[in-house]
JSON list of C-alpha atoms and ligand atoms in Angstrom, two decimals:
[
{"chain": "H", "resi": 1, "resn": "MET", "atom": "CA", "xyz": [0.00, 0.00, 0.00]},
{"chain": "H", "resi": 2, "resn": "TYR", "atom": "CA", "xyz": [1.78, 3.05, -1.27]},
{"chain": "H", "resi": 3, "resn": "VAL", "atom": "CA", "xyz": [-0.64, 4.67, -3.66]},
{"chain": "H", "resi": 4, "resn": "GLY", "atom": "CA", "xyz": [-3.24, 4.72, -0.91]},
{"chain": "H", "resi": 5, "resn": "HIS", "atom": "CA", "xyz": [-0.91, 6.47, 1.55]},
{"chain": "H", "resi": 6, "resn": "PHE", "atom": "CA", "xyz": [0.01, 9.12, -1.01]},
{"chain": "H", "resi": 7, "resn": "ALA", "atom": "CA", "xyz": [-3.67, 9.56, -1.93]},
{"chain": "H", "resi": 8, "resn": "ILE", "atom": "CA", "xyz": [-4.38, 10.33, 1.71]},
{"chain": "H", "resi": 9, "resn": "GLY", "atom": "CA", "xyz": [-1.49, 12.82, 1.58]},
{"chain": "H", "resi": 10, "resn": "MET", "atom": "CA", "xyz": [-2.95, 14.48, -1.52]},
{"chain": "H", "resi": 11, "resn": "ALA", "atom": "CA", "xyz": [-6.34, 14.78, 0.18]},
{"chain": "H", "resi": 12, "resn": "LEU", "atom": "CA", "xyz": [-4.72, 16.33, 3.26]},
{"chain": "H", "resi": 13, "resn": "LYS", "atom": "CA", "xyz": [-2.71, 18.74, 1.11]},
{"chain": "H", "resi": 14, "resn": "ALA", "atom": "CA", "xyz": [-5.88, 19.74, -0.76]},
{"chain": "H", "resi": 15, "resn": "ARG", "atom": "CA", "xyz": [-7.75, 20.26, 2.51]},
{"chain": "H", "resi": 16, "resn": "TYR", "atom": "CA", "xyz": [-4.89, 22.20, 4.14]},
{"chain": "H", "resi": 17, "resn": "PRO", "atom": "CA", "xyz": [-3.17, 23.96, 1.21]},
{"chain": "H", "resi": 18, "resn": "ASP", "atom": "CA", "xyz": [-1.31, 26.34, 3.52]},
{"chain": "H", "resi": 19, "resn": "VAL", "atom": "CA", "xyz": [0.62, 23.46, 5.08]},
{"chain": "H", "resi": 20, "resn": "PRO", "atom": "CA", "xyz": [3.86, 22.75, 3.15]},
{"chain": "H", "resi": 21, "resn": "THR", "atom": "CA", "xyz": [3.92, 19.52, 1.13]},
{"chain": "H", "resi": 22, "resn": "PRO", "atom": "CA", "xyz": [6.95, 17.69, 2.69]},
{"chain": "H", "resi": 23, "resn": "PRO", "atom": "CA", "xyz": [5.50, 17.37, 6.22]},
{"chain": "H", "resi": 24, "resn": "ILE", "atom": "CA", "xyz": [2.41, 15.79, 4.65]},
{"chain": "H", "resi": 25, "resn": "LEU", "atom": "CA", "xyz": [3.79, 13.62, 1.83]},
{"chain": "H", "resi": 26, "resn": "LEU", "atom": "CA", "xyz": [6.82, 12.44, 3.77]},
{"chain": "H", "resi": 27, "resn": "GLY", "atom": "CA", "xyz": [4.58, 12.11, 6.82]},
{"chain": "H", "resi": 28, "resn": "VAL", "atom": "CA", "xyz": [2.24, 9.58, 5.19]},
{"chain": "H", "resi": 29, "resn": "VAL", "atom": "CA", "xyz": [5.17, 7.24, 4.52]},
{"chain": "H", "resi": 30, "resn": "PHE", "atom": "CA", "xyz": [7.29, 8.12, 7.58]},
{"chain": "H", "resi": 31, "resn": "LEU", "atom": "CA", "xyz": [6.51, 4.79, 9.29]},
{"chain": "H", "resi": 32, "resn": "ASP", "atom": "CA", "xyz": [7.59, 2.86, 6.17]},
{"chain": "H", "resi": 33, "resn": "ILE", "atom": "CA", "xyz": [10.82, 4.87, 5.90]},
{"chain": "H", "resi": 34, "resn": "LEU", "atom": "CA", "xyz": [11.53, 3.91, 9.53]},
{"chain": "H", "resi": 35, "resn": "ALA", "atom": "CA", "xyz": [10.58, 0.29, 8.77]},
{"chain": "H", "resi": 36, "resn": "GLY", "atom": "CA", "xyz": [13.18, 0.19, 5.98]},
{"chain": "H", "resi": 37, "resn": "ILE", "atom": "CA", "xyz": [15.87, 1.64, 8.22]},
{"chain": "H", "resi": 38, "resn": "PHE", "atom": "CA", "xyz": [14.98, -0.73, 11.07]},
{"chain": "H", "resi": 39, "resn": "ILE", "atom": "CA", "xyz": [15.15, -3.74, 8.72]},
{"chain": "H", "resi": 40, "resn": "VAL", "atom": "CA", "xyz": [18.66, -2.68, 7.71]},
{"chain": "H", "resi": 41, "resn": "LEU", "atom": "CA", "xyz": [19.58, -2.21, 11.37]},
{"chain": "H", "resi": 42, "resn": "GLY", "atom": "CA", "xyz": [18.21, -5.66, 12.16]},
{"chain": "H", "resi": 43, "resn": "TRP", "atom": "CA", "xyz": [15.58, -4.34, 14.60]},
{"chain": "H", "resi": 44, "resn": "ASN", "atom": "CA", "xyz": [12.79, -5.50, 12.32]},
{"chain": "H", "resi": 45, "resn": "GLN", "atom": "CA", "xyz": [12.45, -9.00, 10.99]},
{"chain": "H", "resi": 46, "resn": "VAL", "atom": "CA", "xyz": [10.97, -10.05, 7.68]},
{"chain": "H", "resi": 47, "resn": "THR", "atom": "CA", "xyz": [10.73, -13.63, 6.46]},
{"chain": "H", "resi": 48, "resn": "PRO", "atom": "CA", "xyz": [10.68, -14.61, 2.77]},
{"chain": "H", "resi": 49, "resn": "ASN", "atom": "CA", "xyz": [7.39, -16.23, 1.84]},
{"chain": "H", "resi": 50, "resn": "LEU", "atom": "CA", "xyz": [6.49, -16.66, -1.83]},
{"chain": "H", "resi": 51, "resn": "GLN", "atom": "CA", "xyz": [2.85, -17.19, -0.86]},
{"chain": "H", "resi": 52, "resn": "ALA", "atom": "CA", "xyz": [2.61, -13.80, 0.85]},
{"chain": "H", "resi": 53, "resn": "LEU", "atom": "CA", "xyz": [0.24, -11.77, -1.25]},
{"chain": "H", "resi": 54, "resn": "PRO", "atom": "CA", "xyz": [-0.24, -9.56, -3.07]},
{"chain": "H", "resi": 55, "resn": "TYR", "atom": "CA", "xyz": [3.26, -8.36, -3.80]},
{"chain": "H", "resi": 56, "resn": "LEU", "atom": "CA", "xyz": [5.52, -8.42, -0.76]},
{"chain": "H", "resi": 57, "resn": "TYR", "atom": "CA", "xyz": [6.68, -12.04, -1.00]},
{"chain": "H", "resi": 58, "resn": "PHE", "atom": "CA", "xyz": [7.76, -11.86, 2.60]},
{"chain": "H", "resi": 59, "resn": "ASP", "atom": "CA", "xyz": [6.04, -11.91, 5.95]},
{"chain": "H", "resi": 60, "resn": "LEU", "atom": "CA", "xyz": [6.45, -8.91, 8.20]},
{"chain": "H", "resi": 61, "resn": "THR", "atom": "CA", "xyz": [7.49, -11.09, 11.11]},
{"chain": "H", "resi": 62, "resn": "PHE", "atom": "CA", "xyz": [8.45, -8.30, 13.51]},
{"chain": "H", "resi": 63, "resn": "ILE", "atom": "CA", "xyz": [7.80, -4.65, 12.68]},
{"chain": "H", "resi": 64, "resn": "ASP", "atom": "CA", "xyz": [6.82, -3.55, 16.17]},
{"chain": "H", "resi": 65, "resn": "TRP", "atom": "CA", "xyz": [9.26, -0.63, 16.53]},
{"chain": "H", "resi": 66, "resn": "ASP", "atom": "CA", "xyz": [7.56, 1.30, 13.73]},
{"chain": "H", "resi": 67, "resn": "HIS", "atom": "CA", "xyz": [4.25, -0.43, 12.90]},
{"chain": "H", "resi": 68, "resn": "SER", "atom": "CA", "xyz": [2.77, -1.23, 16.31]},
{"chain": "H", "resi": 69, "resn": "LEU", "atom": "CA", "xyz": [-0.04, 1.05, 17.47]},
{"chain": "H", "resi": 70, "resn": "LEU", "atom": "CA", "xyz": [2.06, 2.51, 20.28]},
{"chain": "H", "resi": 71, "resn": "ALA", "atom": "CA", "xyz": [5.08, 3.03, 17.99]},
{"chain": "H", "resi": 72, "resn": "ALA", "atom": "CA", "xyz": [2.87, 4.70, 15.37]},
{"chain": "H", "resi": 73, "resn": "ILE", "atom": "CA", "xyz": [1.58, 7.13, 17.99]},
{"chain": "H", "resi": 74, "resn": "PHE", "atom": "CA", "xyz": [5.12, 7.74, 19.27]},
{"chain": "H", "resi": 75, "resn": "TRP", "atom": "CA", "xyz": [6.67, 8.35, 15.83]},
{"chain": "H", "resi": 76, "resn": "SER", "atom": "CA", "xyz": [3.75, 10.49, 14.71]},
{"chain": "H", "resi": 77, "resn": "ILE", "atom": "CA", "xyz": [4.30, 12.73, 17.73]},
{"chain": "H", "resi": 78, "resn": "ILE", "atom": "CA", "xyz": [8.04, 12.86, 16.94]},
{"chain": "H", "resi": 79, "resn": "TRP", "atom": "CA", "xyz": [7.24, 13.75, 13.29]},
{"chain": "H", "resi": 80, "resn": "ALA", "atom": "CA", "xyz": [4.84, 16.47, 14.48]},
{"chain": "H", "resi": 81, "resn": "VAL", "atom": "CA", "xyz": [7.44, 17.87, 16.90]},
{"chain": "H", "resi": 82, "resn": "CYS", "atom": "CA", "xyz": [9.81, 18.33, 13.92]},
{"chain": "H", "resi": 83, "resn": "PHE", "atom": "CA", "xyz": [7.47, 21.12, 12.77]},
{"chain": "H", "resi": 84, "resn": "ILE", "atom": "CA", "xyz": [6.54, 22.51, 16.18]},
{"chain": "H", "resi": 85, "resn": "LYS", "atom": "CA", "xyz": [7.54, 26.05, 15.17]},
{"chain": "H", "resi": 86, "resn": "HIS", "atom": "CA", "xyz": [4.26, 26.18, 13.28]},
{"chain": "H", "resi": 87, "resn": "LYS", "atom": "CA", "xyz": [1.62, 24.54, 15.43]},
{"chain": "H", "resi": 88, "resn": "ARG", "atom": "CA", "xyz": [-0.83, 24.00, 12.55]},
{"chain": "H", "resi": 89, "resn": "VAL", "atom": "CA", "xyz": [1.85, 22.36, 10.39]},
{"chain": "H", "resi": 90, "resn": "ALA", "atom": "CA", "xyz": [2.88, 20.16, 13.32]},
{"chain": "H", "resi": 91, "resn": "ILE", "atom": "CA", "xyz": [-0.69, 18.94, 13.88]},
{"chain": "H", "resi": 92, "resn": "ILE", "atom": "CA", "xyz": [-1.29, 18.12, 10.20]},
{"chain": "H", "resi": 93, "resn": "ALA", "atom": "CA", "xyz": [2.14, 16.43, 9.97]},
{"chain": "H", "resi": 94, "resn": "GLY", "atom": "CA", "xyz": [1.23, 14.25, 12.96]},
{"chain": "H", "resi": 95, "resn": "ILE", "atom": "CA", "xyz": [-2.14, 13.36, 11.44]},
{"chain": "H", "resi": 96, "resn": "ALA", "atom": "CA", "xyz": [-0.45, 12.52, 8.12]},
{"chain": "H", "resi": 97, "resn": "SER", "atom": "CA", "xyz": [1.99, 10.21, 9.87]},
{"chain": "H", "resi": 98, "resn": "PHE", "atom": "CA", "xyz": [-0.65, 8.45, 11.97]},
{"chain": "H", "resi": 99, "resn": "SER", "atom": "CA", "xyz": [-2.92, 8.06, 8.94]},
{"chain": "H", "resi": 100, "resn": "HIS", "atom": "CA", "xyz": [-0.33, 5.53, 7.73]},
{"chain": "H", "resi": 101, "resn": "PHE", "atom": "CA", "xyz": [-1.17, 3.17, 10.57]},
{"chain": "H", "resi": 102, "resn": "LEU", "atom": "CA", "xyz": [-4.93, 3.63, 10.12]},
{"chain": "H", "resi": 103, "resn": "ALA", "atom": "CA", "xyz": [-4.61, 2.88, 6.39]},
{"chain": "H", "resi": 104, "resn": "ASP", "atom": "CA", "xyz": [-2.41, -0.18, 7.04]},
{"chain": "H", "resi": 105, "resn": "TRP", "atom": "CA", "xyz": [-4.86, -1.60, 9.59]},
{"chain": "H", "resi": 106, "resn": "PRO", "atom": "CA", "xyz": [-7.40, -3.10, 7.15]},
{"chain": "H", "resi": 107, "resn": "MET", "atom": "CA", "xyz": [-4.74, -4.34, 4.71]},
{"chain": "H", "resi": 108, "resn": "HIS", "atom": "CA", "xyz": [-2.03, -5.92, 6.88]},
{"chain": "H", "resi": 109, "resn": "ASN", "atom": "CA", "xyz": [-2.07, -9.60, 7.72]},
{"chain": "H", "resi": 110, "resn": "ASN", "atom": "CA", "xyz": [-2.39, -9.48, 11.49]},
{"chain": "H", "resi": 111, "resn": "ASP", "atom": "CA", "xyz": [1.18, -8.21, 11.93]},
{"chain": "H", "resi": 112, "resn": "LEU", "atom": "CA", "xyz": [0.52, -4.85, 13.60]},
{"chain": "H", "resi": 113, "resn": "ALA", "atom": "CA", "xyz": [1.23, -5.31, 17.31]},
{"chain": "H", "resi": 114, "resn": "LEU", "atom": "CA", "xyz": [-0.50, -3.24, 19.96]},
{"chain": "H", "resi": 115, "resn": "PHE", "atom": "CA", "xyz": [2.92, -2.28, 21.32]},
{"chain": "H", "resi": 116, "resn": "PRO", "atom": "CA", "xyz": [6.45, -3.67, 20.80]},
{"chain": "H", "resi": 117, "resn": "HIS", "atom": "CA", "xyz": [6.55, -7.37, 21.70]},
{"chain": "H", "resi": 118, "resn": "SER", "atom": "CA", "xyz": [2.82, -7.46, 22.42]},
{"chain": "H", "resi": 119, "resn": "ASP", "atom": "CA", "xyz": [1.13, -10.80, 21.68]},
{"chain": "H", "resi": 120, "resn": "TYR", "atom": "CA", "xyz": [-1.97, -8.98, 20.52]},
{"chain": "H", "resi": 121, "resn": "HIS", "atom": "CA", "xyz": [-1.90, -8.03, 16.85]},
{"chain": "H", "resi": 122, "resn": "LEU", "atom": "CA", "xyz": [-4.11, -5.88, 14.66]},
{"chain": "H", "resi": 123, "resn": "GLY", "atom": "CA", "xyz": [-4.62, -6.03, 10.91]},
{"chain": "H", "resi": 124, "resn": "MET", "atom": "CA", "xyz": [-7.76, -7.19, 9.16]},
{"chain": "H", "resi": 125, "resn": "GLY", "atom": "CA", "xyz": [-5.82, -9.15, 6.53]},
{"chain": "H", "resi": 126, "resn": "LEU", "atom": "CA", "xyz": [-7.35, -7.81, 3.30]},
{"chain": "H", "resi": 127, "resn": "TRP", "atom": "CA", "xyz": [-4.00, -8.52, 1.61]},
{"chain": "H", "resi": 128, "resn": "ASN", "atom": "CA", "xyz": [-4.31, -12.18, 2.48]},
{"chain": "H", "resi": 129, "resn": "GLN", "atom": "CA", "xyz": [-8.03, -12.44, 1.77]},
{"chain": "H", "resi": 130, "resn": "PHE", "atom": "CA", "xyz": [-8.12, -10.68, -1.56]},
{"chain": "H", "resi": 131, "resn": "GLY", "atom": "CA", "xyz": [-4.55, -10.93, -2.83]},
{"chain": "H", "resi": 132, "resn": "ILE", "atom": "CA", "xyz": [-4.31, -8.97, -6.08]},
{"chain": "H", "resi": 133, "resn": "GLY", "atom": "CA", "xyz": [-7.94, -7.92, -5.54]},
{"chain": "H", "resi": 134, "resn": "SER", "atom": "CA", "xyz": [-6.76, -5.78, -2.63]},
{"chain": "H", "resi": 135, "resn": "TRP", "atom": "CA", "xyz": [-5.02, -3.61, -5.24]},
{"chain": "H", "resi": 136, "resn": "VAL", "atom": "CA", "xyz": [-8.43, -2.95, -6.75]},
{"chain": "H", "resi": 137, "resn": "LEU", "atom": "CA", "xyz": [-9.75, -1.91, -3.34]},
{"chain": "H", "resi": 138, "resn": "GLU", "atom": "CA", "xyz": [-6.74, 0.36, -2.85]},
{"chain": "H", "resi": 139, "resn": "GLY", "atom": "CA", "xyz": [-7.28, 1.78, -6.34]},
{"chain": "H", "resi": 140, "resn": "ILE", "atom": "CA", "xyz": [-10.92, 2.62, -5.63]},
{"chain": "H", "resi": 141, "resn": "PHE", "atom": "CA", "xyz": [-10.01, 4.12, -2.24]},
{"chain": "H", "resi": 142, "resn": "SER", "atom": "CA", "xyz": [-7.24, 6.20, -3.87]},
{"chain": "H", "resi": 143, "resn": "THR", "atom": "CA", "xyz": [-9.41, 7.32, -6.78]},
{"chain": "H", "resi": 144, "resn": "VAL", "atom": "CA", "xyz": [-12.10, 8.63, -4.43]},
{"chain": "H", "resi": 145, "resn": "LEU", "atom": "CA", "xyz": [-9.50, 10.58, -2.42]},
{"chain": "H", "resi": 146, "resn": "LEU", "atom": "CA", "xyz": [-7.84, 11.95, -5.55]},
{"chain": "H", "resi": 147, "resn": "ILE", "atom": "CA", "xyz": [-11.18, 13.10, -6.99]},
{"chain": "H", "resi": 148, "resn": "TYR", "atom": "CA", "xyz": [-11.78, 14.88, -3.69]},
{"chain": "H", "resi": 149, "resn": "ALA", "atom": "CA", "xyz": [-8.31, 16.48, -3.80]},
{"chain": "H", "resi": 150, "resn": "PHE", "atom": "CA", "xyz": [-8.55, 17.52, -7.46]},
{"chain": "H", "resi": 151, "resn": "SER", "atom": "CA", "xyz": [-12.00, 19.04, -6.98]},
{"chain": "H", "resi": 152, "resn": "LEU", "atom": "CA", "xyz": [-10.77, 21.08, -4.00]},
{"chain": "H", "resi": 153, "resn": "PHE", "atom": "CA", "xyz": [-7.77, 22.30, -6.01]},
{"chain": "H", "resi": 154, "resn": "ARG", "atom": "CA", "xyz": [-10.00, 23.15, -8.96]},
{"chain": "H", "resi": 155, "resn": "LYS", "atom": "CA", "xyz": [-12.33, 25.20, -6.73]},
{"chain": "H", "resi": 156, "resn": "ARG", "atom": "CA", "xyz": [-9.29, 27.31, -5.89]},
{"chain": "H", "resi": 157, "resn": "GLY", "atom": "CA", "xyz": [-8.46, 27.69, -9.55]},
{"chain": "H", "resi": 158, "resn": "ILE", "atom": "CA", "xyz": [-5.52, 25.25, -9.50]},
{"chain": "H", "resi": 159, "resn": "ASP", "atom": "CA", "xyz": [-5.63, 22.70, -12.30]},
{"chain": "H", "resi": 160, "resn": "LEU", "atom": "CA", "xyz": [-3.36, 19.73, -11.55]},
{"chain": "H", "resi": 161, "resn": "THR", "atom": "CA", "xyz": [-3.97, 17.94, -14.83]},
{"chain": "S", "resi": 1, "resn": "LIG", "atom": "ZN1", "xyz": [3.30, 0.63, 6.39]}
]
């Protein structure tokens, strides 16, 4: 799920045009940037699995330091604090970052812990259930958000096409 995260970012940018783009568009993928770094550092663990759908081909065995609920809240606050000079920017940046977790929730295959090392995991498993079909869902979700964003921009006389 990348298109979906960026679509949320576009909708946020359209809704709050005065907020600079980087805090929003980097914010929506901040948790995944951290996940990549933490995999390299060996803090996260992923396991190859050719059956893992729809495109990862590995299981996210341990991603608790960036993709648990508590970690998502923590990192979203940290991301917001980066922009604390402008309170409004900080709040929208934090929302953008936390939106990542909320968007991952329905898709992920029960690999989102409540907190690091928690036995309880979230994730409604749409990836697993629908496989490639989950792309269609993400596409519909993204299209709706992008139509919303484009219509808001057009109302302000900005044509993005
Ligand atoms: Zn993610």
